[in-house]
Tab-separated table of C-alpha atoms and ligand atoms in Angstrom:
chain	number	residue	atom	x	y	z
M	1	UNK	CA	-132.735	-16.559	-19.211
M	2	UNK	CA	-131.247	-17.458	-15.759
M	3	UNK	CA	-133.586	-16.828	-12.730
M	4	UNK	CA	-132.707	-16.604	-9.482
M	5	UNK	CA	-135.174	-17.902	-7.847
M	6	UNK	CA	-136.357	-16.658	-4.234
M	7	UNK	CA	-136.701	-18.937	-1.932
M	8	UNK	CA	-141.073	-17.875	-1.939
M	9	UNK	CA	-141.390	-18.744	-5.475
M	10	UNK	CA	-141.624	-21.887	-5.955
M	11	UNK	CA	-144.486	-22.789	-8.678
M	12	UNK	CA	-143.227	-23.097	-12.337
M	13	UNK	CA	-146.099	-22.265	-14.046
M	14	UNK	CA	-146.486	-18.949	-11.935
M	15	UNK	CA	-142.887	-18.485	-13.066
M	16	UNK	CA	-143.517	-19.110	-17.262
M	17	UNK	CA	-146.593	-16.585	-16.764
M	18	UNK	CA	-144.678	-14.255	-15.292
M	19	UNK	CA	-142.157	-14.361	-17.949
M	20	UNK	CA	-144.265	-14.315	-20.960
M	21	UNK	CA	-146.744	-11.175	-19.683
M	22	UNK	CA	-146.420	-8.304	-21.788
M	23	UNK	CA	-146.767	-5.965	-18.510
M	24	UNK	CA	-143.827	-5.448	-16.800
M	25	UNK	CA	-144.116	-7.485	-13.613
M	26	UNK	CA	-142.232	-6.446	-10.023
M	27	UNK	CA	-143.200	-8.224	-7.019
M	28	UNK	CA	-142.227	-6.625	-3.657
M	29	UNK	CA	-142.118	-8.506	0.093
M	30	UNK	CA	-143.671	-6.695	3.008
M	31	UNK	CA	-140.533	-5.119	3.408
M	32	UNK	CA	-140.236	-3.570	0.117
M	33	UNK	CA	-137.741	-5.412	-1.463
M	34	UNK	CA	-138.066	-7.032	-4.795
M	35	UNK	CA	-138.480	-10.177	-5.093
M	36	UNK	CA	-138.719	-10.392	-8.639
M	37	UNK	CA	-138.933	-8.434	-11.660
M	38	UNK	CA	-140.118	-10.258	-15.295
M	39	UNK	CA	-137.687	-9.682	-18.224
M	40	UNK	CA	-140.301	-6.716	-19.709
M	41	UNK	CA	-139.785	-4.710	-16.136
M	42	UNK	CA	-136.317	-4.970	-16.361
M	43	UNK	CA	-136.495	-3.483	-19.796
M	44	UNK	CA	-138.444	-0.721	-19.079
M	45	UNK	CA	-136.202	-0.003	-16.150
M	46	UNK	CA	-132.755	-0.065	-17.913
M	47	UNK	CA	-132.011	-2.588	-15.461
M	48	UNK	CA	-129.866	-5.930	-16.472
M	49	UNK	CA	-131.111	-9.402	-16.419
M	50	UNK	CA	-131.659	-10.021	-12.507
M	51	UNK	CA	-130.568	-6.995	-11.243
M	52	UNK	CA	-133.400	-5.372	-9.637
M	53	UNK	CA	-134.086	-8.861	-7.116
M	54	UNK	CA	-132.759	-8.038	-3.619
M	55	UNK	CA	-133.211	-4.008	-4.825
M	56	UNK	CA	-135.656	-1.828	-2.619
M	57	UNK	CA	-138.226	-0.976	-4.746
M	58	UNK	CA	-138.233	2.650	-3.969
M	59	UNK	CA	-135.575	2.939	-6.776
M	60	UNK	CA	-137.852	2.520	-9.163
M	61	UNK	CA	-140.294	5.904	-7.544
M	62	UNK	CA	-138.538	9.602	-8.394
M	63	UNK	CA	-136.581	10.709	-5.575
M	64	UNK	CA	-139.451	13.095	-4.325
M	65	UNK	CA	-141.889	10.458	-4.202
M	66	UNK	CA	-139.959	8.262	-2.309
M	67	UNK	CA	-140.647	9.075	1.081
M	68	UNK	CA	-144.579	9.355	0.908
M	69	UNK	CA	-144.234	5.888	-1.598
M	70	UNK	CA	-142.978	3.830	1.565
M	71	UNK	CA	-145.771	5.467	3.206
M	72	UNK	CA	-148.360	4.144	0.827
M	73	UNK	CA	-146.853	0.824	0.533
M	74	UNK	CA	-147.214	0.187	4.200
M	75	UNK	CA	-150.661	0.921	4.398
M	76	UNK	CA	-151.753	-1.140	1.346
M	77	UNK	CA	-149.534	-4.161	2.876
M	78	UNK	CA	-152.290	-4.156	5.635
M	79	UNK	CA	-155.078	-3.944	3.803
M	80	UNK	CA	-154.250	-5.094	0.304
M	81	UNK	CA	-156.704	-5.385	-2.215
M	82	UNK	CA	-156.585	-5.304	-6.349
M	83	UNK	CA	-156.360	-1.856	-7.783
M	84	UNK	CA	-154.366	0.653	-10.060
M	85	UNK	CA	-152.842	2.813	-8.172
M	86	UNK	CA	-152.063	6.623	-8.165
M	87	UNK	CA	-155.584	6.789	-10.206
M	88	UNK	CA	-156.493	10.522	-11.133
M	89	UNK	CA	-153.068	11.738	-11.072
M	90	UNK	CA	-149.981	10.783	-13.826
M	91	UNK	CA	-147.393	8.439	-12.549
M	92	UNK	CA	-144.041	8.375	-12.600
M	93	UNK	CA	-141.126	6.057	-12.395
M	94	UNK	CA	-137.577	6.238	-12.662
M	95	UNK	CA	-135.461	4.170	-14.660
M	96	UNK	CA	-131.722	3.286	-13.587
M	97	UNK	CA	-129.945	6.061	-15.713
M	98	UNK	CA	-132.154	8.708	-13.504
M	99	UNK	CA	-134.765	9.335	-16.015
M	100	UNK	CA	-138.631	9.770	-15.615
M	101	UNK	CA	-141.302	8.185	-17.055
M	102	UNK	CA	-144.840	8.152	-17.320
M	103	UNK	CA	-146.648	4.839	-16.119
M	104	UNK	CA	-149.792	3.009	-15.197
M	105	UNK	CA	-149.262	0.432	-12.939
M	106	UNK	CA	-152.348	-1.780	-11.146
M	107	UNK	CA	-151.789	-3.687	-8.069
M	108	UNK	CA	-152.312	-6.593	-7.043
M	109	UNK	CA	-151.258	-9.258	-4.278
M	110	UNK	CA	-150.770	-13.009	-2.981
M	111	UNK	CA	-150.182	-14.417	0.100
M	112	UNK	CA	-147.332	-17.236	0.690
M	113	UNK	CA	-146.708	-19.024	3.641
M	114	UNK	CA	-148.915	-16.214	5.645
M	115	UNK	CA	-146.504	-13.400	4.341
M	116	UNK	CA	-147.832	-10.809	1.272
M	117	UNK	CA	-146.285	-10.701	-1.383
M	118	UNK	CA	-147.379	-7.546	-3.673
M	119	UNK	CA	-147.036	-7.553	-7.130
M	120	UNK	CA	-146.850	-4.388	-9.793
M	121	UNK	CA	-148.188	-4.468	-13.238
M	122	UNK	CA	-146.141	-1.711	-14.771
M	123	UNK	CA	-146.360	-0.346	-18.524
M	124	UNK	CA	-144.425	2.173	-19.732
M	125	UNK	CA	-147.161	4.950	-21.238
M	126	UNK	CA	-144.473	7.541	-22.801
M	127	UNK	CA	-145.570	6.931	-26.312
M	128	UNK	CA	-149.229	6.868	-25.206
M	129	UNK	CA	-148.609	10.024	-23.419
M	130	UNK	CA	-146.267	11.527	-26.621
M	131	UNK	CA	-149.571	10.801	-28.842
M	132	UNK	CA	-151.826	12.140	-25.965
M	133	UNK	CA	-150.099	15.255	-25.838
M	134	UNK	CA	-149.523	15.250	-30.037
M	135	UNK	CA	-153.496	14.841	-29.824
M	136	UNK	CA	-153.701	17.582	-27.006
M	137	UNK	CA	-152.081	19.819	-28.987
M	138	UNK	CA	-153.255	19.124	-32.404
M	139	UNK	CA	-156.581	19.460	-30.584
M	140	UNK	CA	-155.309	23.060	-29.259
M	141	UNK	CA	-153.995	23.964	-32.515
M	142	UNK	CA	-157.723	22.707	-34.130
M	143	UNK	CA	-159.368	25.323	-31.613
M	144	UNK	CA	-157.015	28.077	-32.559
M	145	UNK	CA	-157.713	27.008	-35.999
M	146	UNK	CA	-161.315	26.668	-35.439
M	147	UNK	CA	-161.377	30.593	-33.330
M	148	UNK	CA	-159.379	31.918	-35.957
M	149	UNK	CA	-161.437	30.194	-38.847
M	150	UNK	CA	-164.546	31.845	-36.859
M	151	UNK	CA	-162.837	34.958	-36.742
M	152	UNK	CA	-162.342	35.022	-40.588
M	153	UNK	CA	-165.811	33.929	-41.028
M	154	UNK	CA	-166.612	36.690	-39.066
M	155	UNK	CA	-164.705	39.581	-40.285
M	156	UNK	CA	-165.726	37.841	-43.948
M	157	UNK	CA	-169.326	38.565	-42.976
M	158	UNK	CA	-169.299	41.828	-41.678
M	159	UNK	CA	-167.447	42.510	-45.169
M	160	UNK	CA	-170.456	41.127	-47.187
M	161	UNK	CA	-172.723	42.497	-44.970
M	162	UNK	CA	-171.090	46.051	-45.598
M	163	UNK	CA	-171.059	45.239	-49.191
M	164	UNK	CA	-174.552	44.440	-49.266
M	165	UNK	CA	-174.652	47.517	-47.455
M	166	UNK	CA	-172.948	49.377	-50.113
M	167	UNK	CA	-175.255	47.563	-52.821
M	168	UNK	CA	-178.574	48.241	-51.294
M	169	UNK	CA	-177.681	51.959	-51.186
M	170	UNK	CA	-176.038	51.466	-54.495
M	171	UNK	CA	-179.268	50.226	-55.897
M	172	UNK	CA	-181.686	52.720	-53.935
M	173	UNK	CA	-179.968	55.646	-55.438
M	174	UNK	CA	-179.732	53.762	-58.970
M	175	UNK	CA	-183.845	53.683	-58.943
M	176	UNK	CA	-184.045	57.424	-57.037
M	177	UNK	CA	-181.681	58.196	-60.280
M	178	UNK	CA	-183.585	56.142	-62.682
M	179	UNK	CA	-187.019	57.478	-61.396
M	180	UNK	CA	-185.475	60.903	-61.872
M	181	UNK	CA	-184.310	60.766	-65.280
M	182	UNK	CA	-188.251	59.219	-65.920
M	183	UNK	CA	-189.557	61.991	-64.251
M	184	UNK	CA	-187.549	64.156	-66.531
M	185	UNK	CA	-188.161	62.400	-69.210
M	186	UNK	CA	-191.461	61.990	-68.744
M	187	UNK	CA	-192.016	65.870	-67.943
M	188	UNK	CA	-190.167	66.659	-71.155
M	189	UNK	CA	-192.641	64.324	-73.003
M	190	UNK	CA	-195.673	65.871	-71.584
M	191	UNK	CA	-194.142	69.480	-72.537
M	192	UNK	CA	-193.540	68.517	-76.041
M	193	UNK	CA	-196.827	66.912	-75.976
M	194	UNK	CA	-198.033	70.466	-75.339
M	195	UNK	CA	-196.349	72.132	-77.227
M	196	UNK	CA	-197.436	69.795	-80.307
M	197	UNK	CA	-200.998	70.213	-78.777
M	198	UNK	CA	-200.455	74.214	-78.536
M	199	UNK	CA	-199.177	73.998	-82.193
M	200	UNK	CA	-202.605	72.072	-83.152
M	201	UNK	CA	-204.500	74.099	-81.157
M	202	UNK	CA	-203.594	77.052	-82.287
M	203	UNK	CA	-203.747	76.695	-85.905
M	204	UNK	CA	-207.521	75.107	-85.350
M	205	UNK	CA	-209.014	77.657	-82.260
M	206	UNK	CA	-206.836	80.901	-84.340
M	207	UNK	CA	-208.454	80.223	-87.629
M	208	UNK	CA	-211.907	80.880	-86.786
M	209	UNK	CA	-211.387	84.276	-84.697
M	210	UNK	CA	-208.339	85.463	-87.250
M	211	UNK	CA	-210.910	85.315	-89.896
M	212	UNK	CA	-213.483	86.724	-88.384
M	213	UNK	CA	-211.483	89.701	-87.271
M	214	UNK	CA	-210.295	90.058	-91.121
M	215	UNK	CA	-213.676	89.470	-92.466
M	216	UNK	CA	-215.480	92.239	-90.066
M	217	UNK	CA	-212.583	94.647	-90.659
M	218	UNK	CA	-213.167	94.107	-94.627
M	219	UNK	CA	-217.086	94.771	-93.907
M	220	UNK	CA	-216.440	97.652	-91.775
M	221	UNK	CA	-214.428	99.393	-94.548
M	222	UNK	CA	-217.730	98.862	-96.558
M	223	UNK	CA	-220.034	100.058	-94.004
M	224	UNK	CA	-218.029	102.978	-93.000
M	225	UNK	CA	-218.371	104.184	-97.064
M	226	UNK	CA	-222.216	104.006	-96.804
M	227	UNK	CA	-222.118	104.872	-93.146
M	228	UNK	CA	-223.411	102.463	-91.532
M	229	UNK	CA	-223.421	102.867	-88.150
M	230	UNK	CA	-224.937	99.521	-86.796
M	231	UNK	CA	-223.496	97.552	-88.889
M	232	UNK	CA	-219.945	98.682	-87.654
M	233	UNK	CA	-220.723	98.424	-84.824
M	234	UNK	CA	-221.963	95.188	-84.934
M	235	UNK	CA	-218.572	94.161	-86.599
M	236	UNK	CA	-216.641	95.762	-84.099
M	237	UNK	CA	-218.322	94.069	-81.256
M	238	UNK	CA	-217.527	90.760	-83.365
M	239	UNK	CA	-213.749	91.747	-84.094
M	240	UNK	CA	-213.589	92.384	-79.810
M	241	UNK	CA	-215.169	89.345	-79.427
M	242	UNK	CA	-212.312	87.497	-81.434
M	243	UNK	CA	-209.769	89.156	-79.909
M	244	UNK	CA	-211.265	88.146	-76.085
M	245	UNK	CA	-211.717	84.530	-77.150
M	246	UNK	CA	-207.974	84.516	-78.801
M	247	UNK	CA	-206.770	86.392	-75.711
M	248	UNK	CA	-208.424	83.989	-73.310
M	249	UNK	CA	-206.872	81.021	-75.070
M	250	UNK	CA	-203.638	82.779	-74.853
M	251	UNK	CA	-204.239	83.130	-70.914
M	252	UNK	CA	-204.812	79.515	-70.492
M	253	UNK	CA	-201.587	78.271	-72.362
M	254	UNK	CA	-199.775	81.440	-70.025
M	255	UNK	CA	-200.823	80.335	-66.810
M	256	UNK	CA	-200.447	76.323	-67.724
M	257	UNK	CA	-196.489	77.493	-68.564
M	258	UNK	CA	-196.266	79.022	-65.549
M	259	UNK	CA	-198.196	76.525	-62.956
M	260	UNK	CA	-195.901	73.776	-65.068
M	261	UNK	CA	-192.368	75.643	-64.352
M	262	UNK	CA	-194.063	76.615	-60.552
M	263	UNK	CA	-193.920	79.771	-60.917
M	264	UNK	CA	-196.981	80.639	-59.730
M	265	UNK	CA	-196.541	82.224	-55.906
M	266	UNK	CA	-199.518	82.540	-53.472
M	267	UNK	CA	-199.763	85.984	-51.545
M	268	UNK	CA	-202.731	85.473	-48.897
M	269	UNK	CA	-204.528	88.401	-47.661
M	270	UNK	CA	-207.958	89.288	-46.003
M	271	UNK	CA	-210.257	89.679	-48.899
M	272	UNK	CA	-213.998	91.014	-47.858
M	273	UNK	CA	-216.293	88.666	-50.194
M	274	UNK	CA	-218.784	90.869	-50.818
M	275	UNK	CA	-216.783	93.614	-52.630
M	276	UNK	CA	-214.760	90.635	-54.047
M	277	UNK	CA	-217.523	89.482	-56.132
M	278	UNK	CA	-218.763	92.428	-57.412
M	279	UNK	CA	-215.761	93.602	-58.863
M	280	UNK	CA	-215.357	89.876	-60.435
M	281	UNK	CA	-219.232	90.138	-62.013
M	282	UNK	CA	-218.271	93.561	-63.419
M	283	UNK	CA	-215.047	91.979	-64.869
M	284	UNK	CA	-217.268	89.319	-65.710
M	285	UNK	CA	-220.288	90.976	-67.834
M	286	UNK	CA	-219.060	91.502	-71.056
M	287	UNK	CA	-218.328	88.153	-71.945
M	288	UNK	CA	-221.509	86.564	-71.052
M	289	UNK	CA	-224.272	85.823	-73.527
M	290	UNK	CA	-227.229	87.715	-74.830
M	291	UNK	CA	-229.347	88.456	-71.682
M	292	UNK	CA	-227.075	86.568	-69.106
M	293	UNK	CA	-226.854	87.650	-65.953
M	294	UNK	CA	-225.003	86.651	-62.904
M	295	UNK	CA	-226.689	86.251	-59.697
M	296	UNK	CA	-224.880	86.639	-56.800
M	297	UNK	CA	-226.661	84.641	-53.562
M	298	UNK	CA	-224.086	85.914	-50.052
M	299	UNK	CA	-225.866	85.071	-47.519
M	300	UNK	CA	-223.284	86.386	-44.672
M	301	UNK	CA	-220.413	88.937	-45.164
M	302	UNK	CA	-217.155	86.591	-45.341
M	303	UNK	CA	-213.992	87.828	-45.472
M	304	UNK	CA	-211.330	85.083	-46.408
M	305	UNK	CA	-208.135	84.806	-45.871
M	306	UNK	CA	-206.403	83.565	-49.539
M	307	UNK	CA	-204.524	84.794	-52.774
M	308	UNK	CA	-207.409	86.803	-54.575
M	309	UNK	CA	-205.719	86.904	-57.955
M	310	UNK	CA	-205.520	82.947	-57.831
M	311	UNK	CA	-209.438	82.796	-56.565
M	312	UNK	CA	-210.108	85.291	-59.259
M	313	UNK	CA	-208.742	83.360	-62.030
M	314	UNK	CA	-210.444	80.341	-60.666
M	315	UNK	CA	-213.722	81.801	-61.189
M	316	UNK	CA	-213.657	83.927	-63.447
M	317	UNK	CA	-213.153	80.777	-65.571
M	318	UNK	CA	-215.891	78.503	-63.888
M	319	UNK	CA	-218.218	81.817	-64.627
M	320	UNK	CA	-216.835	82.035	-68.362
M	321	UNK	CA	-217.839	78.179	-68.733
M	322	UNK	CA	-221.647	78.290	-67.415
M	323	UNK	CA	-221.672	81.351	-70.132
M	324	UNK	CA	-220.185	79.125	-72.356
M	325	UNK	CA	-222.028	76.124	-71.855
M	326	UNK	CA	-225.408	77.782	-71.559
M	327	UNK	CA	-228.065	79.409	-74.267
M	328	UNK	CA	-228.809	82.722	-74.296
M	329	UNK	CA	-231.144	83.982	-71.213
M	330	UNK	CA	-229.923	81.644	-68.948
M	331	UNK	CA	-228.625	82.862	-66.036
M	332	UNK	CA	-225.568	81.816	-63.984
M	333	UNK	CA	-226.237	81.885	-59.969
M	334	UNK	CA	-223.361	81.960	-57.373
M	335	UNK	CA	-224.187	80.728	-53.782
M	336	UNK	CA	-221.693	81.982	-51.124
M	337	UNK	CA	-221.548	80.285	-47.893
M	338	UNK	CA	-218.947	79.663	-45.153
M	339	UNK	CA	-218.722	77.393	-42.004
M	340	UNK	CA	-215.868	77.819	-39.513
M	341	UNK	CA	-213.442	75.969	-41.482
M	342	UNK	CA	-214.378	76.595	-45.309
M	343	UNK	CA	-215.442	78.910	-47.880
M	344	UNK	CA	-218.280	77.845	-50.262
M	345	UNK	CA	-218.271	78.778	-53.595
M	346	UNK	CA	-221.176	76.915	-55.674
M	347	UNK	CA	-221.259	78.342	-59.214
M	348	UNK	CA	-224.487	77.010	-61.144
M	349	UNK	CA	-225.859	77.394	-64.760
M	350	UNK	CA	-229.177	75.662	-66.688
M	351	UNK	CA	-226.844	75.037	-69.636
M	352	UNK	CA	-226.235	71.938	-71.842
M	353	UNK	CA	-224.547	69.636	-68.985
M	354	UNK	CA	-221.748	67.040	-68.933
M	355	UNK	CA	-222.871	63.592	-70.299
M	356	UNK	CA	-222.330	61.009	-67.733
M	357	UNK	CA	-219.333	59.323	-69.249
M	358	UNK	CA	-217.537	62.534	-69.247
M	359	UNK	CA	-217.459	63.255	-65.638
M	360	UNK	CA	-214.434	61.168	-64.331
M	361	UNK	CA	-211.979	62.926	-67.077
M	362	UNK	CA	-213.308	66.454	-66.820
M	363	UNK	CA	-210.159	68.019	-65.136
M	364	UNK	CA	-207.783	66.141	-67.365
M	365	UNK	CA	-205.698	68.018	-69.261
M	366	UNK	CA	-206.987	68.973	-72.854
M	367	UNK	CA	-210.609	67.035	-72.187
M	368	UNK	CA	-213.583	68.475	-73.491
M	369	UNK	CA	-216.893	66.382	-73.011
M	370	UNK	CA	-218.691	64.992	-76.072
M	371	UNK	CA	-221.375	67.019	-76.222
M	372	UNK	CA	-219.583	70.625	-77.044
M	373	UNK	CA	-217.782	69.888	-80.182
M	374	UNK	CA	-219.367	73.132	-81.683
M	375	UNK	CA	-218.642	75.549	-78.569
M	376	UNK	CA	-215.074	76.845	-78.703
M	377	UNK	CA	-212.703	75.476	-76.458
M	378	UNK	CA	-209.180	73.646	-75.543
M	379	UNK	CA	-210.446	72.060	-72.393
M	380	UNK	CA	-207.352	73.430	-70.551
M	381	UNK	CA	-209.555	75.313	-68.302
M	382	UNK	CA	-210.509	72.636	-65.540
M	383	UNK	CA	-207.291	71.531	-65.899
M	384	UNK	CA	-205.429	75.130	-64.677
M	385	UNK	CA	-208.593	75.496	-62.371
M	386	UNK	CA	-207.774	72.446	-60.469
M	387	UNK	CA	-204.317	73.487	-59.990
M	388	UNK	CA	-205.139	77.133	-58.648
M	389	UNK	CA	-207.325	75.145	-55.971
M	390	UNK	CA	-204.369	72.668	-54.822
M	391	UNK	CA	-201.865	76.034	-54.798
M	392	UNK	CA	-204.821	77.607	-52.371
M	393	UNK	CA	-205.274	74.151	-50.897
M	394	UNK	CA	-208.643	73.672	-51.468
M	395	UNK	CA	-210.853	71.332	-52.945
M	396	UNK	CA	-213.170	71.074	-56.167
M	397	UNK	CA	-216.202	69.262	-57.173
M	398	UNK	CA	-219.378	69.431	-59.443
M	399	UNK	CA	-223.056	67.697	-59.925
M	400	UNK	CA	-224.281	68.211	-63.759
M	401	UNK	CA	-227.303	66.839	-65.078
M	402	UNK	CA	-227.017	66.272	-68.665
M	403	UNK	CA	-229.287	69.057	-70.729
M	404	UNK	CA	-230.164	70.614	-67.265
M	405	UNK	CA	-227.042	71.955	-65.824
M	406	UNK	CA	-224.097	71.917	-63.948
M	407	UNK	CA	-223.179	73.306	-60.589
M	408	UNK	CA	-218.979	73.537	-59.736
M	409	UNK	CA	-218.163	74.181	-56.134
M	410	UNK	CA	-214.904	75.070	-54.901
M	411	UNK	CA	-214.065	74.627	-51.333
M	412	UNK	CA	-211.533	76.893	-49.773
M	413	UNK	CA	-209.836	76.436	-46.449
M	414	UNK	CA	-210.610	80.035	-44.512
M	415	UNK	CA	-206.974	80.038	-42.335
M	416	UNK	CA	-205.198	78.337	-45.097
F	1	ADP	P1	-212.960	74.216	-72.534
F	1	ADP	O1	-214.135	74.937	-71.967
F	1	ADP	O2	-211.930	75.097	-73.127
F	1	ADP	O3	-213.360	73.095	-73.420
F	1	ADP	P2	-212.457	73.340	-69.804
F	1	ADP	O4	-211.298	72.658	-69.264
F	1	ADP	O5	-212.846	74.637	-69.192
F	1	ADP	O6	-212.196	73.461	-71.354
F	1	ADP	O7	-213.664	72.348	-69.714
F	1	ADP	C1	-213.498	71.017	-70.102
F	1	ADP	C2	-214.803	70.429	-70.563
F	1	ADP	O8	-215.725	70.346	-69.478
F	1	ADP	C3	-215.516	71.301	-71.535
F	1	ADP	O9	-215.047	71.070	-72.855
F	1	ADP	C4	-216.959	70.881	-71.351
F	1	ADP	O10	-217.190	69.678	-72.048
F	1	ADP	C5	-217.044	70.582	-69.902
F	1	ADP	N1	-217.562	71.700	-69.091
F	1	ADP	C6	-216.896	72.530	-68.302
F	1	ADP	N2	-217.727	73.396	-67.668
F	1	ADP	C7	-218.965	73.088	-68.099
F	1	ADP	C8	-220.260	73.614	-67.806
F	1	ADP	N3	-220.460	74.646	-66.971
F	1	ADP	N4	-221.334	73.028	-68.415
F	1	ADP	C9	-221.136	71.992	-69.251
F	1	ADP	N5	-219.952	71.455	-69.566
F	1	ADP	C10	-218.866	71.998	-68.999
């Protein structure tokens, strides 16, 4: 390619490394005209071989540059020094056919014969700055990707998180269900297990009475022909007896049915003690055994505050049971007391006891202790007792000493 040299340049190599830098290259006087411009700087100017030399080099800035550019040149003509220039902001340049372009371009300078003589590294950035602004926005698009990915993840969340939700309740209300059905289930079980026990029951605790009462009626025919009078009446007592004991079992299995389908409703009233328990011993009397009697220890007048048909029944059988459970002769003993909370109710016999073993299962439904398999019984009475005291909310316990006697105490709260 033909240079045209200026007269400055003079040194050949400086001319071949000029030519073969991969920069584009413009060198400027003090005045602002170029001096030279390397083949690469004509290129990235549109500007023919040569062209630019004797050109003002402000037609290479963008027209509204141009002004302050001249300004900036000046300065750095009297202090020059190395350095890229317009750093921190984007450059621009334009090329001959008016266009704009991004560029970097570092400065630098030499001094011949006294004068300075600036020169331009220039390099055309637009494909940098095409892939800068590809990776700008491919980075924008990645963060509306990434917020919208985040969103999804979010909303996606709060949808398991309901679902789980949903599950949890789901499963909750499976159990509740499930538990029900056992309850149910289990409820039905323990009725039919009554009834079957009833059925057993009955056929067993019937037989004995039922024959009795035939048996004595058959007798008392016979008697009545040869009149006689005792022995009827002896029989007669016997056939009541039956009928009491057949009665009573026909109570318990009653008020079980009932307590079991809740039927059983507590009225509360004020009940005077005193008069309470007499009418209960009367009621009392002609079940007990041969020279029983019940002794009745009140140390205060009470009057409580409680369902008296509930508090009767509840006696009435822990009475019938010291009868029961005790020989002939011995008497039963009630011991009434009362703090400010509480009714006391201690019900004691001498009778036969509960063996040791026997005491954690007394209330249970159908026990009866080992040592009464020849006394009459279904062992449904505790059982129903218990209940009555948790309808009264009260409380029940007992001491027994096995062969010496037992004591049952009921507990009842006196503003229930
Ligand atoms: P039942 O008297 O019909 O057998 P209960 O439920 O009334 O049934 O009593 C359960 C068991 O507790 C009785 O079988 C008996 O072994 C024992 N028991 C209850 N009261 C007494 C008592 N006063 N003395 C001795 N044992 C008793």
């Amino acid at each position: 390619m033909e240079m045209n040299p200026h007269p400055l340049v003079t040194d050949d190599a400086f001319r071949e490394i000029f030519h073969s830098m991969s920069e584009g290259i413009v060198m400027v006087d003090e005045g602002g005209q170029i001096v030279l411009a390397n083949p690469i700087a004509e290129t990235i100017f549109g500007y023919s071989s040569n062209e630019l030399t004797g050109l003002t080099m402000e037609v290479l800035v963008p027209q509204n540059h141009r002004g302050h550019h001249a300004q900036l040149r000046k300065g750095f003509n009297k202090h020059p020094e190395p350095r890229r220039m317009g750093f921190g902001r984007d450059l621009t340049a334009l090329k001959k056919d008016g266009t704009e372009f991004p560029v970097e371009i570092s400065l630098s300078y030499t001094r011949v014969k006294g004068k300075v003589l600036v020169m331009a590294f220039i390099s055309d950035i637009s494909e940098r700055k095409k892939s800068e602004e590809a990776l700008k926005r491919s980075e924008e698009q990645l963060i509306i990707y990434a917020a919208e990915l985040e969103r999804k993840v979010q909303s996606r969340t709060e949808a398991l998180h309901k679902t789980i939700r949903e599950l949890e309740k789901e499963v909750i209300e499976r159990k509740r269900a499930e538990e029900e059905t056992r309850k149910a289930l289990e409820k039905e079980r323990e009725f039919n297990d009554l009834k079957t026990k009833f059925v057993s029951i009955a056929s067993h605790e019937f037989r004995t009475p039922l024959s009795t009462i035939l048996s004595s009626i058959a007798l008392v025919e016979q008697y009545k022909q040869r009149n006689d009078l005792d022995k009827i009446d002896k029989h007669t007592a016997r056939v009541r007896s039956s009928v009491e004991h057949l009665t009573a079992i026909l109570n318990d299995f009653l008020s079980l049915g009932r307590l079991e389908e809740g039927k059983v409703e507590v009225i509360n009233e004020m009940i005077p003690m005193e008069s309470f328990f007499h009418d209960l011993i009367e009621e009392v009397k002609p079940s007990l055994k041969k020279d029983q009697h019940v002794l009745l220890h009140l140390k205060t007048e009470v009057t409580a505050f409680t369902d008296a048909r509930i508090l009767r029944n509840i006696l009435f059988n822990l009475i019938s049971n010291a009868s029961k459970y005790s020989e002939e002769g011995k008497n039963i003993e009630i011991h009434v007391s009362a703090d400010s909370k509480s009714l006391s109710i201690a019900i004691e016999d001498h009778g036969i006891g509960i063996p040791e073993e026997d005491h954690k299962h007394l209330f249970e439904r159908f026990f009866r202790a080992g040592n009464v398999s020849n006394i009459q019984g279904t062992g449904l009475g505790l059982n129903i007792v218990r209940r009555y005291i948790e309808l009264l909310k009260g409380d029940i316990t007992f001491e027994s000493e096995y062969k010496k006697g037992s004591t049952f105490t009921v507990l009842i709260p006196l503003n229930a």
